[in-house]
């Protein structure tokens, strides 16, 4: 077997916002806000992890680290022997805020493994999505982190699939981020087993419309981001998020819960509207951070330095 010792990769993975209102467990978007990671294959066994920024002093720095586990899982999947690993993570995606930080950790491990195994193992986009979904559980989170843009994710008997779409250049995302966290498991526990037929039809119409709004007709965004499948059920667990979404929407801004919350994503139709939305948020929720971001079109990238 070829020795990987000395191989070093640099990885960059975007934050994501899943659901986008009506597209529960289906739609997601990559945002220009990145975690970066360097991984070096070293002699011996085990992993040494250094974390800077978000998660520093909180996430494990040994083999139980989620990025290390994702690298190890990918190596195992392709029958490759895992070398010793030295990782340095520079994280800015906040944890537990609905911006895809755990998806980004999983994806960064998988693409790091892809880079370390360049020329030895060929991995297709489908392989990457399969592995990421096995590890993270939600293809709507990991598809945009892997591939960028707006993604539609679905699953069938052959596993997860995705379609990447390019977003209209007017669409101007504003991510509003509080200091507190929300647990995805708690948010999911609030979902009912079944929903009224009318609500299902409502969401089918809005998510179909949302694809049109995001790719061709941003002026339809407010109607296109209405939802009856998840946000109301989860509102009691994040009252501030719920009132911020309502405040924004009353003023005509297409606000939705970002992922499982508690952040709020505003999908403004143009930069001027986004500025107005940011001012409104700053006036009523001054302690929330406002991030004016672009849609990321590249997704995760990896560079191998031999
Ligand atoms: N679609 C998922 C949810 C995204 O809202 O529960 C968070 O992982």
PDB file of C-alpha atoms and ligand atoms in Angstrom:
ATOM      1  CA  UNK A   1       0.000   0.000   0.000  1.00  0.00           C
ATOM      2  CA  UNK A   2       1.273   3.529  -0.902  1.00  0.00           C
ATOM      3  CA  UNK A   3       2.389   5.519   2.143  1.00  0.00           C
ATOM      4  CA  UNK A   4       0.438   8.711   2.611  1.00  0.00           C
ATOM      5  CA  UNK A   5       2.838  10.120   5.196  1.00  0.00           C
ATOM      6  CA  UNK A   6       3.771  13.678   4.238  1.00  0.00           C
ATOM      7  CA  UNK A   7       0.595  14.299   2.261  1.00  0.00           C
ATOM      8  CA  UNK A   8      -1.169  17.457   3.373  1.00  0.00           C
ATOM      9  CA  UNK A   9      -4.534  18.883   2.309  1.00  0.00           C
ATOM     10  CA  UNK A  10      -6.300  22.199   2.777  1.00  0.00           C
ATOM     11  CA  UNK A  11     -10.079  22.121   2.898  1.00  0.00           C
ATOM     12  CA  UNK A  12     -12.704  24.880   2.815  1.00  0.00           C
ATOM     13  CA  UNK A  13     -16.396  24.173   3.474  1.00  0.00           C
ATOM     14  CA  UNK A  14     -19.314  26.652   3.347  1.00  0.00           C
ATOM     15  CA  UNK A  15     -22.021  27.167   5.939  1.00  0.00           C
ATOM     16  CA  UNK A  16     -25.483  26.138   4.823  1.00  0.00           C
ATOM     17  CA  UNK A  17     -29.063  27.033   5.481  1.00  0.00           C
ATOM     18  CA  UNK A  18     -31.453  24.095   5.149  1.00  0.00           C
ATOM     19  CA  UNK A  19     -35.242  24.027   4.595  1.00  0.00           C
ATOM     20  CA  UNK A  20     -35.503  27.633   3.250  1.00  0.00           C
ATOM     21  CA  UNK A  21     -39.067  27.790   4.575  1.00  0.00           C
ATOM     22  CA  UNK A  22     -41.287  25.313   2.741  1.00  0.00           C
ATOM     23  CA  UNK A  23     -38.526  22.931   1.557  1.00  0.00           C
ATOM     24  CA  UNK A  24     -38.366  20.931   4.799  1.00  0.00           C
ATOM     25  CA  UNK A  25     -35.670  18.216   4.677  1.00  0.00           C
ATOM     26  CA  UNK A  26     -35.259  18.929   0.936  1.00  0.00           C
ATOM     27  CA  UNK A  27     -33.887  22.356   0.017  1.00  0.00           C
ATOM     28  CA  UNK A  28     -30.643  23.923   1.143  1.00  0.00           C
ATOM     29  CA  UNK A  29     -28.313  26.739   0.183  1.00  0.00           C
ATOM     30  CA  UNK A  30     -24.572  27.220   0.604  1.00  0.00           C
ATOM     31  CA  UNK A  31     -23.432  30.549   2.061  1.00  0.00           C
ATOM     32  CA  UNK A  32     -20.140  32.423   1.716  1.00  0.00           C
ATOM     33  CA  UNK A  33     -19.054  31.737   5.299  1.00  0.00           C
ATOM     34  CA  UNK A  34     -16.394  29.061   5.663  1.00  0.00           C
ATOM     35  CA  UNK A  35     -14.718  26.651   8.031  1.00  0.00           C
ATOM     36  CA  UNK A  36     -11.152  25.850   6.980  1.00  0.00           C
ATOM     37  CA  UNK A  37      -9.088  22.805   7.815  1.00  0.00           C
ATOM     38  CA  UNK A  38      -5.594  21.492   7.246  1.00  0.00           C
ATOM     39  CA  UNK A  39      -4.894  17.792   7.541  1.00  0.00           C
ATOM     40  CA  UNK A  40      -1.511  16.122   7.362  1.00  0.00           C
ATOM     41  CA  UNK A  41      -0.871  12.379   7.221  1.00  0.00           C
ATOM     42  CA  UNK A  42       1.854  11.558   9.736  1.00  0.00           C
ATOM     43  CA  UNK A  43       3.660   8.395  10.823  1.00  0.00           C
ATOM     44  CA  UNK A  44       2.058   6.255  13.517  1.00  0.00           C
ATOM     45  CA  UNK A  45      -1.547   6.043  14.574  1.00  0.00           C
ATOM     46  CA  UNK A  46      -4.033   8.366  16.246  1.00  0.00           C
ATOM     47  CA  UNK A  47      -5.102  11.930  15.679  1.00  0.00           C
ATOM     48  CA  UNK A  48      -3.890  15.258  17.002  1.00  0.00           C
ATOM     49  CA  UNK A  49      -6.439  18.021  16.575  1.00  0.00           C
ATOM     50  CA  UNK A  50      -6.050  21.754  17.074  1.00  0.00           C
ATOM     51  CA  UNK A  51      -9.238  23.820  16.954  1.00  0.00           C
ATOM     52  CA  UNK A  52      -9.225  27.596  16.536  1.00  0.00           C
ATOM     53  CA  UNK A  53     -12.362  29.723  16.699  1.00  0.00           C
ATOM     54  CA  UNK A  54     -15.792  28.138  17.054  1.00  0.00           C
ATOM     55  CA  UNK A  55     -15.714  24.943  19.112  1.00  0.00           C
ATOM     56  CA  UNK A  56     -12.266  25.709  20.575  1.00  0.00           C
ATOM     57  CA  UNK A  57     -12.073  24.150  24.044  1.00  0.00           C
ATOM     58  CA  UNK A  58     -15.416  22.415  23.459  1.00  0.00           C
ATOM     59  CA  UNK A  59     -15.088  19.821  20.694  1.00  0.00           C
ATOM     60  CA  UNK A  60     -12.910  16.728  21.244  1.00  0.00           C
ATOM     61  CA  UNK A  61      -9.325  16.913  20.012  1.00  0.00           C
ATOM     62  CA  UNK A  62      -8.703  13.172  19.758  1.00  0.00           C
ATOM     63  CA  UNK A  63      -9.986  10.345  17.554  1.00  0.00           C
ATOM     64  CA  UNK A  64     -13.563  11.006  18.707  1.00  0.00           C
ATOM     65  CA  UNK A  65     -13.548  14.382  16.917  1.00  0.00           C
ATOM     66  CA  UNK A  66     -16.306  14.487  14.264  1.00  0.00           C
ATOM     67  CA  UNK A  67     -13.914  15.526  11.472  1.00  0.00           C
ATOM     68  CA  UNK A  68     -11.478  12.725  12.375  1.00  0.00           C
ATOM     69  CA  UNK A  69     -14.354  10.235  12.531  1.00  0.00           C
ATOM     70  CA  UNK A  70     -15.513  11.325   9.079  1.00  0.00           C
ATOM     71  CA  UNK A  71     -12.001  10.901   7.657  1.00  0.00           C
ATOM     72  CA  UNK A  72     -11.718   7.452   9.296  1.00  0.00           C
ATOM     73  CA  UNK A  73     -15.159   6.405   8.031  1.00  0.00           C
ATOM     74  CA  UNK A  74     -14.287   7.426   4.462  1.00  0.00           C
ATOM     75  CA  UNK A  75     -10.948   5.586   4.541  1.00  0.00           C
ATOM     76  CA  UNK A  76     -12.695   2.450   5.853  1.00  0.00           C
ATOM     77  CA  UNK A  77     -15.424   2.689   3.221  1.00  0.00           C
ATOM     78  CA  UNK A  78     -12.754   2.531   0.496  1.00  0.00           C
ATOM     79  CA  UNK A  79     -10.685  -0.157   2.246  1.00  0.00           C
ATOM     80  CA  UNK A  80      -7.766   2.183   2.968  1.00  0.00           C
ATOM     81  CA  UNK A  81      -5.502   2.072   5.988  1.00  0.00           C
ATOM     82  CA  UNK A  82      -5.778   5.225   8.105  1.00  0.00           C
ATOM     83  CA  UNK A  83      -2.450   6.986   8.725  1.00  0.00           C
ATOM     84  CA  UNK A  84      -1.732   9.128  11.777  1.00  0.00           C
ATOM     85  CA  UNK A  85      -3.421  12.483  11.355  1.00  0.00           C
ATOM     86  CA  UNK A  86      -2.570  16.024  12.361  1.00  0.00           C
ATOM     87  CA  UNK A  87      -5.498  18.411  11.974  1.00  0.00           C
ATOM     88  CA  UNK A  88      -5.745  22.162  12.356  1.00  0.00           C
ATOM     89  CA  UNK A  89      -9.268  23.574  12.147  1.00  0.00           C
ATOM     90  CA  UNK A  90     -10.101  27.263  11.746  1.00  0.00           C
ATOM     91  CA  UNK A  91     -13.823  27.462  12.420  1.00  0.00           C
ATOM     92  CA  UNK A  92     -16.146  30.421  12.030  1.00  0.00           C
ATOM     93  CA  UNK A  93     -19.480  28.628  11.530  1.00  0.00           C
ATOM     94  CA  UNK A  94     -21.186  28.887  14.944  1.00  0.00           C
ATOM     95  CA  UNK A  95     -22.342  25.610  16.508  1.00  0.00           C
ATOM     96  CA  UNK A  96     -25.991  24.827  17.174  1.00  0.00           C
ATOM     97  CA  UNK A  97     -27.338  27.848  15.269  1.00  0.00           C
ATOM     98  CA  UNK A  98     -28.892  26.258  12.162  1.00  0.00           C
ATOM     99  CA  UNK A  99     -25.967  27.107   9.884  1.00  0.00           C
ATOM    100  CA  UNK A 100     -24.848  23.555   9.161  1.00  0.00           C
ATOM    101  CA  UNK A 101     -21.775  23.386  11.408  1.00  0.00           C
ATOM    102  CA  UNK A 102     -22.022  19.624  11.969  1.00  0.00           C
ATOM    103  CA  UNK A 103     -22.660  19.056   8.252  1.00  0.00           C
ATOM    104  CA  UNK A 104     -19.599  21.211   7.529  1.00  0.00           C
ATOM    105  CA  UNK A 105     -17.499  19.115   9.948  1.00  0.00           C
ATOM    106  CA  UNK A 106     -18.629  15.872   8.311  1.00  0.00           C
ATOM    107  CA  UNK A 107     -18.103  17.237   4.791  1.00  0.00           C
ATOM    108  CA  UNK A 108     -14.665  18.639   5.645  1.00  0.00           C
ATOM    109  CA  UNK A 109     -13.585  15.197   6.895  1.00  0.00           C
ATOM    110  CA  UNK A 110     -14.876  13.456   3.782  1.00  0.00           C
ATOM    111  CA  UNK A 111     -13.266  15.854   1.309  1.00  0.00           C
ATOM    112  CA  UNK A 112     -10.032  15.809   3.348  1.00  0.00           C
ATOM    113  CA  UNK A 113     -10.028  12.011   2.923  1.00  0.00           C
ATOM    114  CA  UNK A 114     -10.715  12.452  -0.799  1.00  0.00           C
ATOM    115  CA  UNK A 115      -7.742  14.813  -1.073  1.00  0.00           C
ATOM    116  CA  UNK A 116      -5.406  12.565   0.945  1.00  0.00           C
ATOM    117  CA  UNK A 117      -6.358   9.621  -1.288  1.00  0.00           C
ATOM    118  CA  UNK A 118      -6.040  11.549  -4.586  1.00  0.00           C
ATOM    119  CA  UNK A 119      -4.635   9.289  -7.321  1.00  0.00           C
ATOM    120  CA  UNK A 120      -5.326   6.204  -5.188  1.00  0.00           C
ATOM    121  CA  UNK A 121      -9.113   6.195  -4.810  1.00  0.00           C
ATOM    122  CA  UNK A 122     -11.618   7.858  -7.155  1.00  0.00           C
ATOM    123  CA  UNK A 123     -14.679   9.222  -5.371  1.00  0.00           C
ATOM    124  CA  UNK A 124     -17.739  10.352  -7.310  1.00  0.00           C
ATOM    125  CA  UNK A 125     -20.139  13.081  -6.183  1.00  0.00           C
ATOM    126  CA  UNK A 126     -22.638  10.322  -5.378  1.00  0.00           C
ATOM    127  CA  UNK A 127     -20.046   8.587  -3.140  1.00  0.00           C
ATOM    128  CA  UNK A 128     -19.476  11.862  -1.280  1.00  0.00           C
ATOM    129  CA  UNK A 129     -23.198  12.496  -0.797  1.00  0.00           C
ATOM    130  CA  UNK A 130     -23.830   8.877   0.288  1.00  0.00           C
ATOM    131  CA  UNK A 131     -21.108   9.020   2.935  1.00  0.00           C
ATOM    132  CA  UNK A 132     -22.059  12.495   4.161  1.00  0.00           C
ATOM    133  CA  UNK A 133     -25.715  11.494   4.516  1.00  0.00           C
ATOM    134  CA  UNK A 134     -24.792   8.263   6.316  1.00  0.00           C
ATOM    135  CA  UNK A 135     -22.786  10.306   8.799  1.00  0.00           C
ATOM    136  CA  UNK A 136     -24.944  13.408   9.174  1.00  0.00           C
ATOM    137  CA  UNK A 137     -28.428  12.077   8.519  1.00  0.00           C
ATOM    138  CA  UNK A 138     -29.795  15.047   6.548  1.00  0.00           C
ATOM    139  CA  UNK A 139     -28.971  15.337   2.818  1.00  0.00           C
ATOM    140  CA  UNK A 140     -30.532  18.830   2.751  1.00  0.00           C
ATOM    141  CA  UNK A 141     -27.662  20.002   4.997  1.00  0.00           C
ATOM    142  CA  UNK A 142     -24.756  18.210   3.399  1.00  0.00           C
ATOM    143  CA  UNK A 143     -25.646  18.543  -0.318  1.00  0.00           C
ATOM    144  CA  UNK A 144     -25.148  22.345  -0.412  1.00  0.00           C
ATOM    145  CA  UNK A 145     -21.993  22.076   1.745  1.00  0.00           C
ATOM    146  CA  UNK A 146     -20.553  19.557  -0.731  1.00  0.00           C
ATOM    147  CA  UNK A 147     -21.690  21.067  -4.018  1.00  0.00           C
ATOM    148  CA  UNK A 148     -22.599  24.715  -3.371  1.00  0.00           C
ATOM    149  CA  UNK A 149     -25.513  26.737  -4.741  1.00  0.00           C
ATOM    150  CA  UNK A 150     -29.139  25.881  -4.117  1.00  0.00           C
ATOM    151  CA  UNK A 151     -29.667  22.144  -3.832  1.00  0.00           C
ATOM    152  CA  UNK A 152     -32.700  19.921  -3.996  1.00  0.00           C
ATOM    153  CA  UNK A 153     -32.017  16.668  -2.113  1.00  0.00           C
ATOM    154  CA  UNK A 154     -34.110  13.524  -2.160  1.00  0.00           C
ATOM    155  CA  UNK A 155     -33.723   9.873  -1.220  1.00  0.00           C
ATOM    156  CA  UNK A 156     -34.867   6.618  -2.789  1.00  0.00           C
ATOM    157  CA  UNK A 157     -33.859   2.948  -2.582  1.00  0.00           C
ATOM    158  CA  UNK A 158     -30.439   3.806  -4.019  1.00  0.00           C
ATOM    159  CA  UNK A 159     -29.766   6.423  -1.325  1.00  0.00           C
ATOM    160  CA  UNK A 160     -29.591  10.222  -1.428  1.00  0.00           C
ATOM    161  CA  UNK A 161     -29.463  12.301  -4.628  1.00  0.00           C
ATOM    162  CA  UNK A 162     -29.160  15.992  -5.348  1.00  0.00           C
ATOM    163  CA  UNK A 163     -29.741  18.561  -8.040  1.00  0.00           C
ATOM    164  CA  UNK A 164     -27.738  21.780  -7.877  1.00  0.00           C
ATOM    165  CA  UNK A 165     -29.285  24.992  -9.172  1.00  0.00           C
ATOM    166  CA  UNK A 166     -27.841  28.442  -9.698  1.00  0.00           C
ATOM    167  CA  UNK A 167     -29.479  31.249  -7.778  1.00  0.00           C
ATOM    168  CA  UNK A 168     -30.688  34.514  -9.386  1.00  0.00           C
ATOM    169  CA  UNK A 169     -28.026  37.172  -8.899  1.00  0.00           C
ATOM    170  CA  UNK A 170     -30.458  39.541  -7.161  1.00  0.00           C
ATOM    171  CA  UNK A 171     -31.034  37.141  -4.255  1.00  0.00           C
ATOM    172  CA  UNK A 172     -29.245  38.635  -1.234  1.00  0.00           C
ATOM    173  CA  UNK A 173     -29.076  36.414   1.868  1.00  0.00           C
ATOM    174  CA  UNK A 174     -28.985  37.919   5.341  1.00  0.00           C
ATOM    175  CA  UNK A 175     -28.301  35.501   8.191  1.00  0.00           C
ATOM    176  CA  UNK A 176     -29.388  36.733  11.635  1.00  0.00           C
ATOM    177  CA  UNK A 177     -27.629  34.796  14.384  1.00  0.00           C
ATOM    178  CA  UNK A 178     -28.462  34.865  18.115  1.00  0.00           C
ATOM    179  CA  UNK A 179     -26.125  33.983  20.966  1.00  0.00           C
ATOM    180  CA  UNK A 180     -28.179  31.014  22.096  1.00  0.00           C
ATOM    181  CA  UNK A 181     -28.258  27.525  20.565  1.00  0.00           C
ATOM    182  CA  UNK A 182     -30.998  25.141  19.473  1.00  0.00           C
ATOM    183  CA  UNK A 183     -30.739  21.377  19.375  1.00  0.00           C
ATOM    184  CA  UNK A 184     -31.759  19.766  16.071  1.00  0.00           C
ATOM    185  CA  UNK A 185     -32.884  16.645  17.979  1.00  0.00           C
ATOM    186  CA  UNK A 186     -35.196  18.762  20.135  1.00  0.00           C
ATOM    187  CA  UNK A 187     -36.542  20.585  17.066  1.00  0.00           C
ATOM    188  CA  UNK A 188     -37.242  17.262  15.334  1.00  0.00           C
ATOM    189  CA  UNK A 189     -38.971  15.865  18.407  1.00  0.00           C
ATOM    190  CA  UNK A 190     -41.569  18.643  18.074  1.00  0.00           C
ATOM    191  CA  UNK A 191     -42.643  17.506  14.592  1.00  0.00           C
ATOM    192  CA  UNK A 192     -45.984  15.651  14.450  1.00  0.00           C
ATOM    193  CA  UNK A 193     -46.204  12.149  12.920  1.00  0.00           C
ATOM    194  CA  UNK A 194     -48.651  13.355  10.270  1.00  0.00           C
ATOM    195  CA  UNK A 195     -49.872  16.699   8.931  1.00  0.00           C
ATOM    196  CA  UNK A 196     -53.210  17.843   7.466  1.00  0.00           C
ATOM    197  CA  UNK A 197     -53.568  17.241   3.738  1.00  0.00           C
ATOM    198  CA  UNK A 198     -54.204  20.972   3.136  1.00  0.00           C
ATOM    199  CA  UNK A 199     -50.904  21.840   4.786  1.00  0.00           C
ATOM    200  CA  UNK A 200     -49.067  19.312   2.632  1.00  0.00           C
ATOM    201  CA  UNK A 201     -50.590  20.820  -0.519  1.00  0.00           C
ATOM    202  CA  UNK A 202     -49.749  24.305   0.778  1.00  0.00           C
ATOM    203  CA  UNK A 203     -46.074  23.363   1.123  1.00  0.00           C
ATOM    204  CA  UNK A 204     -45.928  21.595  -2.247  1.00  0.00           C
ATOM    205  CA  UNK A 205     -47.132  24.816  -3.909  1.00  0.00           C
ATOM    206  CA  UNK A 206     -44.764  27.061  -1.965  1.00  0.00           C
ATOM    207  CA  UNK A 207     -41.669  24.922  -2.446  1.00  0.00           C
ATOM    208  CA  UNK A 208     -42.337  24.652  -6.193  1.00  0.00           C
ATOM    209  CA  UNK A 209     -42.774  28.425  -6.258  1.00  0.00           C
ATOM    210  CA  UNK A 210     -39.581  28.867  -4.222  1.00  0.00           C
ATOM    211  CA  UNK A 211     -37.499  27.225  -6.941  1.00  0.00           C
ATOM    212  CA  UNK A 212     -38.919  29.788  -9.402  1.00  0.00           C
ATOM    213  CA  UNK A 213     -38.347  32.666  -6.952  1.00  0.00           C
ATOM    214  CA  UNK A 214     -34.750  31.695  -6.197  1.00  0.00           C
ATOM    215  CA  UNK A 215     -33.727  31.017  -9.791  1.00  0.00           C
ATOM    216  CA  UNK A 216     -35.818  33.459 -11.881  1.00  0.00           C
ATOM    217  CA  UNK A 217     -38.282  35.641 -10.008  1.00  0.00           C
ATOM    218  CA  UNK A 218     -36.992  36.936  -6.638  1.00  0.00           C
ATOM    219  CA  UNK A 219     -40.025  39.261  -6.406  1.00  0.00           C
ATOM    220  CA  UNK A 220     -42.107  36.170  -5.523  1.00  0.00           C
ATOM    221  CA  UNK A 221     -39.933  35.354  -2.494  1.00  0.00           C
ATOM    222  CA  UNK A 222     -42.348  36.361   0.266  1.00  0.00           C
ATOM    223  CA  UNK A 223     -45.163  34.064  -0.927  1.00  0.00           C
ATOM    224  CA  UNK A 224     -42.627  31.407  -1.875  1.00  0.00           C
ATOM    225  CA  UNK A 225     -41.154  31.140   1.631  1.00  0.00           C
ATOM    226  CA  UNK A 226     -44.404  30.400   3.485  1.00  0.00           C
ATOM    227  CA  UNK A 227     -44.370  27.137   5.414  1.00  0.00           C
ATOM    228  CA  UNK A 228     -46.789  24.963   7.362  1.00  0.00           C
ATOM    229  CA  UNK A 229     -44.704  21.819   7.862  1.00  0.00           C
ATOM    230  CA  UNK A 230     -42.141  22.666  10.518  1.00  0.00           C
ATOM    231  CA  UNK A 231     -41.713  26.274  11.668  1.00  0.00           C
ATOM    232  CA  UNK A 232     -44.954  26.610  13.658  1.00  0.00           C
ATOM    233  CA  UNK A 233     -44.436  23.252  15.395  1.00  0.00           C
ATOM    234  CA  UNK A 234     -41.003  24.342  16.561  1.00  0.00           C
ATOM    235  CA  UNK A 235     -41.876  27.963  17.396  1.00  0.00           C
ATOM    236  CA  UNK A 236     -42.517  27.422  21.123  1.00  0.00           C
ATOM    237  CA  UNK A 237     -38.954  26.144  21.542  1.00  0.00           C
ATOM    238  CA  UNK A 238     -37.535  29.323  19.947  1.00  0.00           C
ATOM    239  CA  UNK A 239     -39.920  32.192  20.672  1.00  0.00           C
ATOM    240  CA  UNK A 240     -37.438  34.953  19.757  1.00  0.00           C
ATOM    241  CA  UNK A 241     -36.763  33.321  16.400  1.00  0.00           C
ATOM    242  CA  UNK A 242     -40.480  33.071  15.772  1.00  0.00           C
ATOM    243  CA  UNK A 243     -41.099  36.742  16.578  1.00  0.00           C
ATOM    244  CA  UNK A 244     -38.152  37.882  14.459  1.00  0.00           C
ATOM    245  CA  UNK A 245     -39.427  35.854  11.479  1.00  0.00           C
ATOM    246  CA  UNK A 246     -42.872  37.404  11.940  1.00  0.00           C
ATOM    247  CA  UNK A 247     -41.511  40.940  12.313  1.00  0.00           C
ATOM    248  CA  UNK A 248     -39.487  40.573   9.103  1.00  0.00           C
ATOM    249  CA  UNK A 249     -42.377  39.076   7.164  1.00  0.00           C
ATOM    250  CA  UNK A 250     -44.809  41.794   8.352  1.00  0.00           C
ATOM    251  CA  UNK A 251     -42.375  44.276   6.801  1.00  0.00           C
ATOM    252  CA  UNK A 252     -42.323  42.341   3.525  1.00  0.00           C
ATOM    253  CA  UNK A 253     -38.984  40.534   3.982  1.00  0.00           C
ATOM    254  CA  UNK A 254     -38.881  36.812   3.172  1.00  0.00           C
ATOM    255  CA  UNK A 255     -37.610  35.482   6.516  1.00  0.00           C
ATOM    256  CA  UNK A 256     -37.459  31.799   7.419  1.00  0.00           C
ATOM    257  CA  UNK A 257     -35.919  29.729  10.192  1.00  0.00           C
ATOM    258  CA  UNK A 258     -32.391  28.747   9.120  1.00  0.00           C
ATOM    259  CA  UNK A 259     -32.137  24.944   9.278  1.00  0.00           C
ATOM    260  CA  UNK A 260     -33.470  23.740  12.618  1.00  0.00           C
ATOM    261  CA  UNK A 261     -32.852  27.234  14.078  1.00  0.00           C
ATOM    262  CA  UNK A 262     -32.453  29.374  16.011  1.00  0.00           C
ATOM    263  CA  UNK A 263     -30.904  31.649  13.335  1.00  0.00           C
ATOM    264  CA  UNK A 264     -33.126  33.412  10.837  1.00  0.00           C
ATOM    265  CA  UNK A 265     -32.393  33.600   7.117  1.00  0.00           C
ATOM    266  CA  UNK A 266     -33.791  36.523   5.130  1.00  0.00           C
ATOM    267  CA  UNK A 267     -33.845  35.949   1.380  1.00  0.00           C
ATOM    268  CA  UNK A 268     -33.944  39.549   0.176  1.00  0.00           C
ATOM    269  CA  UNK A 269     -34.674  40.159  -3.501  1.00  0.00           C
ATOM    270  CA  UNK A 270     -31.847  42.679  -3.884  1.00  0.00           C
ATOM    271  CA  UNK A 271     -29.060  44.261  -1.794  1.00  0.00           C
ATOM    272  CA  UNK A 272     -31.114  47.398  -1.001  1.00  0.00           C
ATOM    273  CA  UNK A 273     -33.911  45.326   0.514  1.00  0.00           C
ATOM    274  CA  UNK A 274     -31.343  43.345   2.493  1.00  0.00           C
ATOM    275  CA  UNK A 275     -29.972  46.547   3.997  1.00  0.00           C
ATOM    276  CA  UNK A 276     -33.473  47.555   5.088  1.00  0.00           C
ATOM    277  CA  UNK A 277     -34.007  44.133   6.673  1.00  0.00           C
ATOM    278  CA  UNK A 278     -30.662  44.372   8.494  1.00  0.00           C
ATOM    279  CA  UNK A 279     -31.580  47.809   9.878  1.00  0.00           C
ATOM    280  CA  UNK A 280     -34.932  46.490  11.093  1.00  0.00           C
ATOM    281  CA  UNK A 281     -33.233  43.547  12.807  1.00  0.00           C
ATOM    282  CA  UNK A 282     -30.599  45.805  14.421  1.00  0.00           C
ATOM    283  CA  UNK A 283     -33.338  48.093  15.779  1.00  0.00           C
ATOM    284  CA  UNK A 284     -35.421  45.330  17.409  1.00  0.00           C
ATOM    285  CA  UNK A 285     -32.839  42.584  18.025  1.00  0.00           C
ATOM    286  CA  UNK A 286     -29.545  44.463  18.562  1.00  0.00           C
ATOM    287  CA  UNK A 287     -27.891  41.461  20.220  1.00  0.00           C
ATOM    288  CA  UNK A 288     -28.365  39.278  17.117  1.00  0.00           C
ATOM    289  CA  UNK A 289     -25.450  39.242  14.673  1.00  0.00           C
ATOM    290  CA  UNK A 290     -26.293  40.196  11.081  1.00  0.00           C
ATOM    291  CA  UNK A 291     -24.251  38.477   8.367  1.00  0.00           C
ATOM    292  CA  UNK A 292     -24.666  39.779   4.822  1.00  0.00           C
ATOM    293  CA  UNK A 293     -23.567  36.834   2.748  1.00  0.00           C
ATOM    294  CA  UNK A 294     -23.456  35.687  -0.856  1.00  0.00           C
ATOM    295  CA  UNK A 295     -24.630  32.341  -2.161  1.00  0.00           C
ATOM    296  CA  UNK A 296     -21.575  30.077  -2.431  1.00  0.00           C
ATOM    297  CA  UNK A 297     -21.492  28.345  -5.814  1.00  0.00           C
ATOM    298  CA  UNK A 298     -18.452  26.100  -5.345  1.00  0.00           C
ATOM    299  CA  UNK A 299     -19.208  24.019  -2.279  1.00  0.00           C
ATOM    300  CA  UNK A 300     -16.428  22.209  -0.450  1.00  0.00           C
ATOM    301  CA  UNK A 301     -12.950  22.459  -1.955  1.00  0.00           C
ATOM    302  CA  UNK A 302      -9.792  20.502  -1.229  1.00  0.00           C
ATOM    303  CA  UNK A 303      -6.215  21.092  -2.369  1.00  0.00           C
ATOM    304  CA  UNK A 304      -3.486  18.465  -2.000  1.00  0.00           C
ATOM    305  CA  UNK A 305       0.020  19.745  -1.208  1.00  0.00           C
ATOM    306  CA  UNK A 306       2.421  16.862  -1.779  1.00  0.00           C
TER     307      UNK A 306
HETATM  308  N1  LIG B   1     -33.972  19.611   7.699  1.00  0.00           N
HETATM  309  C1  LIG B   1     -33.352  19.532   8.990  1.00  0.00           C
HETATM  310  C2  LIG B   1     -34.332  19.956  10.059  1.00  0.00           C
HETATM  311  C3  LIG B   1     -32.162  20.455   8.987  1.00  0.00           C
HETATM  312  O1  LIG B   1     -34.907  21.043   9.928  1.00  0.00           O
HETATM  313  O2  LIG B   1     -34.529  19.233  11.018  1.00  0.00           O
HETATM  314  C4  LIG B   1     -31.407  20.440  10.280  1.00  0.00           C
HETATM  315  O3  LIG B   1     -30.506  19.390  10.319  1.00  0.00           O
END
